[in-house]
GROMACS .gro file of C-alpha atoms in nm:
model
  211
    1MET     CA    1  -0.497   1.069  -0.719
    2PHE     CA    2  -0.290   1.362  -0.849
    3LYS     CA    3  -0.293   1.516  -0.502
    4ASN     CA    4  -0.167   1.190  -0.359
    5ARG     CA    5   0.109   1.184  -0.623
    6GLY     CA    6   0.216   1.531  -0.509
    7GLN     CA    7   0.232   1.423  -0.147
    8ASN     CA    8   0.435   1.119  -0.252
    9ASP     CA    9   0.690   1.339  -0.431
   10LYS     CA   10   0.712   1.566  -0.128
   11LEU     CA   11   0.765   1.265   0.098
   12MET     CA   12   1.046   1.137  -0.123
   13ASP     CA   13   1.212   1.480  -0.117
   14ILE     CA   14   1.196   1.493   0.263
   15ILE     CA   15   1.349   1.144   0.298
   16THR     CA   16   1.621   1.211   0.039
   17ASN     CA   17   1.722   1.548   0.184
   18SER     CA   18   1.716   1.431   0.546
   19LEU     CA   19   1.922   1.117   0.486
   20SER     CA   20   2.166   1.304   0.263
   21GLU     CA   21   2.225   1.567   0.532
   22ASP     CA   22   2.248   1.326   0.826
   23PRO     CA   23   2.226   0.951   0.757
   24ASN     CA   24   2.248   0.874   1.129
   25ASP     CA   25   1.939   1.074   1.224
   26SER     CA   26   1.680   0.826   1.102
   27LYS     CA   27   1.482   0.831   1.429
   28ASN     CA   28   1.377   1.193   1.389
   29LEU     CA   29   1.292   1.128   1.027
   30VAL     CA   30   1.067   0.837   1.129
   31LYS     CA   31   0.864   1.073   1.348
   32LYS     CA   32   0.852   1.340   1.080
   33ILE     CA   33   0.718   1.127   0.795
   34GLY     CA   34   0.473   0.940   1.016
   35ASN     CA   35   0.241   1.240   0.978
   36LYS     CA   36  -0.115   1.156   0.870
   37LYS     CA   37  -0.091   1.382   0.565
   38PHE     CA   38   0.148   1.134   0.401
   39GLY     CA   39  -0.103   0.851   0.444
   40LEU     CA   40  -0.014   0.492   0.360
   41GLU     CA   41   0.315   0.585   0.194
   42GLY     CA   42   0.429   0.773   0.505
   43ARG     CA   43   0.340   0.484   0.735
   44VAL     CA   44   0.527   0.233   0.519
   45ALA     CA   45   0.832   0.460   0.489
   46SER     CA   46   0.828   0.527   0.863
   47LYS     CA   47   0.824   0.156   0.949
   48THR     CA   48   1.089   0.082   0.686
   49LEU     CA   49   1.324   0.346   0.826
   50GLN     CA   50   1.306   0.183   1.169
   51GLY     CA   51   1.545  -0.076   1.028
   52TRP     CA   52   1.781   0.183   0.875
   53GLU     CA   53   2.060   0.151   1.131
   54PHE     CA   54   2.063  -0.230   1.105
   55GLY     CA   55   2.134  -0.252   0.731
   56ASN     CA   56   1.961  -0.331   0.405
   57MET     CA   57   1.841  -0.679   0.499
   58THR     CA   58   1.654  -0.543   0.800
   59ILE     CA   59   1.515  -0.257   0.592
   60ASN     CA   60   1.374  -0.505   0.340
   61GLU     CA   61   1.213  -0.717   0.613
   62PHE     CA   62   1.059  -0.412   0.781
   63SER     CA   63   0.925  -0.288   0.448
   64LYS     CA   64   0.770  -0.625   0.363
   65ALA     CA   65   0.594  -0.638   0.700
   66ALA     CA   66   0.467  -0.281   0.660
   67MET     CA   67   0.341  -0.344   0.305
   68GLU     CA   68   0.161  -0.664   0.403
   69SER     CA   69  -0.003  -0.491   0.699
   70GLU     CA   70  -0.129  -0.204   0.483
   71ARG     CA   71  -0.243  -0.436   0.202
   72ARG     CA   72  -0.437  -0.652   0.447
   73GLY     CA   73  -0.609  -0.349   0.598
   74LEU     CA   74  -0.709  -0.205   0.260
   75GLU     CA   75  -0.825  -0.528   0.099
   76LYS     CA   76  -1.032  -0.618   0.405
   77ARG     CA   77  -1.256  -0.319   0.332
   78LEU     CA   78  -1.311  -0.432  -0.025
   79VAL     CA   79  -1.447  -0.776   0.067
   80PHE     CA   80  -1.802  -0.648   0.115
   81LEU     CA   81  -1.813  -0.479  -0.227
   82SER     CA   82  -1.663  -0.783  -0.395
   83THR     CA   83  -1.910  -1.021  -0.230
   84LEU     CA   84  -2.209  -0.801  -0.309
   85GLY     CA   85  -2.106  -0.746  -0.671
   86ASN     CA   86  -2.047  -1.117  -0.732
   87ASN     CA   87  -2.360  -1.250  -0.563
   88ALA     CA   88  -2.631  -0.988  -0.623
   89PRO     CA   89  -2.707  -1.113  -0.979
   90PHE     CA   90  -2.755  -1.468  -0.849
   91ILE     CA   91  -2.993  -1.346  -0.579
   92GLY     CA   92  -3.188  -1.160  -0.849
   93LEU     CA   93  -3.189  -1.474  -1.067
   94LEU     CA   94  -3.321  -1.677  -0.776
   95GLY     CA   95  -3.605  -1.427  -0.737
   96THR     CA   96  -3.679  -1.454  -1.109
   97VAL     CA   97  -3.692  -1.834  -1.100
   98LEU     CA   98  -3.923  -1.831  -0.798
   99GLY     CA   99  -4.144  -1.571  -0.971
  100ILE     CA  100  -4.173  -1.780  -1.288
  101MET     CA  101  -4.255  -2.089  -1.084
  102LYS     CA  102  -4.531  -1.892  -0.913
  103ALA     CA  103  -4.663  -1.768  -1.250
  104PHE     CA  104  -4.695  -2.122  -1.390
  105ARG     CA  105  -4.853  -2.240  -1.067
  106ASP     CA  106  -5.113  -1.963  -1.094
  107LEU     CA  107  -5.177  -2.064  -1.457
  108ALA     CA  108  -5.230  -2.423  -1.355
  109THR     CA  109  -5.467  -2.318  -1.076
  110MET     CA  110  -5.676  -2.084  -1.290
  111GLY     CA  111  -5.703  -2.323  -1.585
  112ASP     CA  112  -5.819  -2.130  -1.893
  113ALA     CA  113  -5.729  -1.785  -1.758
  114GLY     CA  114  -5.502  -1.728  -2.060
  115PRO     CA  115  -5.144  -1.615  -2.107
  116ALA     CA  116  -5.209  -1.283  -1.932
  117VAL     CA  117  -5.169  -1.455  -1.594
  118VAL     CA  118  -4.830  -1.596  -1.696
  119MET     CA  119  -4.710  -1.269  -1.846
  120ALA     CA  120  -4.800  -1.073  -1.535
  121GLY     CA  121  -4.615  -1.320  -1.311
  122ILE     CA  122  -4.306  -1.327  -1.535
  123SER     CA  123  -4.288  -0.947  -1.553
  124GLU     CA  124  -4.293  -0.933  -1.176
  125ALA     CA  125  -4.025  -1.201  -1.159
  126LEU     CA  126  -3.794  -1.007  -1.392
  127VAL     CA  127  -3.802  -0.716  -1.149
  128ALA     CA  128  -3.586  -0.929  -0.917
  129THR     CA  129  -3.327  -0.977  -1.192
  130ALA     CA  130  -3.324  -0.604  -1.269
  131PHE     CA  131  -3.282  -0.526  -0.900
  132GLY     CA  132  -2.993  -0.772  -0.868
  133LEU     CA  133  -2.814  -0.623  -1.168
  134GLY     CA  134  -2.888  -0.271  -1.041
  135VAL     CA  135  -2.703  -0.356  -0.719
  136ALA     CA  136  -2.421  -0.560  -0.874
  137ILE     CA  137  -2.310  -0.322  -1.151
  138PRO     CA  138  -2.239  -0.018  -0.925
  139CYS     CA  139  -2.067  -0.244  -0.672
  140VAL     CA  140  -1.836  -0.388  -0.938
  141ILE     CA  141  -1.753  -0.042  -1.072
  142ILE     CA  142  -1.676   0.095  -0.725
  143PHE     CA  143  -1.476  -0.218  -0.640
  144ASN     CA  144  -1.260  -0.176  -0.951
  145ILE     CA  145  -1.201   0.193  -0.876
  146PHE     CA  146  -1.092   0.125  -0.518
  147THR     CA  147  -0.881  -0.173  -0.623
  148LYS     CA  148  -0.692   0.047  -0.868
  149GLN     CA  149  -0.636   0.308  -0.596
  150VAL     CA  150  -0.505   0.043  -0.360
  151LYS     CA  151  -0.261  -0.081  -0.625
  152ASN     CA  152  -0.145   0.274  -0.696
  153LYS     CA  153  -0.085   0.353  -0.330
  154LEU     CA  154   0.102   0.029  -0.270
  155SER     CA  155   0.307   0.098  -0.583
  156ASN     CA  156   0.393   0.445  -0.449
  157ALA     CA  157   0.497   0.293  -0.118
  158GLU     CA  158   0.711   0.032  -0.293
  159GLU     CA  159   0.883   0.309  -0.491
  160ILE     CA  160   0.977   0.486  -0.167
  161VAL     CA  161   1.098   0.161  -0.009
  162LYS     CA  162   1.329   0.095  -0.305
  163MET     CA  163   1.464   0.448  -0.279
  164ILE     CA  164   1.538   0.402   0.092
  165SER     CA  165   1.706   0.069   0.023
  166GLY     CA  166   1.917   0.230  -0.250
  167MET     CA  167   2.020   0.513  -0.021
  168ARG     CA  168   2.120   0.265   0.248
  169ALA     CA  169   2.333   0.076  -0.003
  170ALA     CA  170   2.497   0.404  -0.111
  171PHE     CA  171   2.551   0.493   0.255
  172GLU     CA  172   2.728   0.163   0.321
  173ILE     CA  173   2.950   0.214   0.015
  174LYS     CA  174   3.043   0.559   0.146
  175ILE     CA  175   3.127   0.411   0.486
  176ASN     CA  176   3.344   0.136   0.339
  177THR     CA  177   3.522   0.383   0.112
  178SER     CA  178   3.581   0.618   0.405
  179LEU     CA  179   3.720   0.338   0.622
  180ASN     CA  180   3.954   0.217   0.350
  181ASP     CA  181   4.087   0.569   0.298
  182ASP     CA  182   4.122   0.644   0.669
  183PRO     CA  183   4.268   0.358   0.881
  184GLU     CA  184   4.251   0.576   1.193
  185LYS     CA  185   3.875   0.619   1.155
  186ASN     CA  186   3.846   0.245   1.091
  187SER     CA  187   4.018   0.173   1.421
  188LYS     CA  188   3.792   0.419   1.604
  189ILE     CA  189   3.474   0.262   1.464
  190LYS     CA  190   3.587  -0.084   1.564
  191LYS     CA  191   3.641   0.046   1.917
  192ASP     CA  192   3.286   0.187   1.925
  193LYS     CA  193   3.129  -0.125   1.772
  194ASN     CA  194   2.981  -0.242   2.102
  195ASN     CA  195   2.787   0.082   2.125
  196LYS     CA  196   2.654   0.032   1.768
  197GLU     CA  197   2.762   0.383   1.676
  198ILE     CA  198   2.900   0.489   1.340
  199ASP     CA  199   3.081   0.815   1.281
  200LYS     CA  200   2.883   1.056   1.073
  201VAL     CA  201   2.975   1.030   0.707
  202ASP     CA  202   2.890   1.316   0.476
  203LEU     CA  203   2.682   1.219   0.173
  204PRO     CA  204   2.682   1.528  -0.051
  205ASP     CA  205   2.446   1.518  -0.348
  206LEU     CA  206   2.337   1.162  -0.258
  207ALA     CA  207   1.993   1.221  -0.404
  208ILE     CA  208   2.149   1.300  -0.742
  209GLU     CA  209   2.379   0.998  -0.728
  210ILE     CA  210   2.104   0.741  -0.677
  211ALA     CA  211   1.840   0.908  -0.900
   0.00000   0.00000   0.00000
């Protein structure tokens, strides 16, 4: 988990530095952070940044879709552990009940054989309960561990998504401020609107501003 935290910090540094240096070069950044070493967080950030040039609303929709896709994939693998942990004790209890029924049936058949027949049958029946618990307890422990890891990874991804959204908001503020201060640039951008191109706007120390 600590290793994953380190990769997450490195991923955030890469995104912050790249977008601060060139906010219009999101496509190359998408390829860069899609590397397997960044895992789930990298995939979510990569998909989120695909909506960078279309604004914050698109970024949020892309991030939601990416998070849901990752959550569905992770939780699907936990279904088996959850099912086994929840149902193994009941299977063991069923075995115990059947064993006790058999013990009393043997007692009825043998008549005056004594309590030894019943005790032997019940002891065998309890083995089923012990087996069920022996399966269920490790499954529940492992399920809880993996569930916590899933929550941590999704939380890390959400942290990165919020950072990207904040940087986009800061980027738009910089653009609006630049246009208001430079009418000539404003006119030029309007002319290029059909091409969906925006002049490069410098964002010095953006990482510090939004931290």
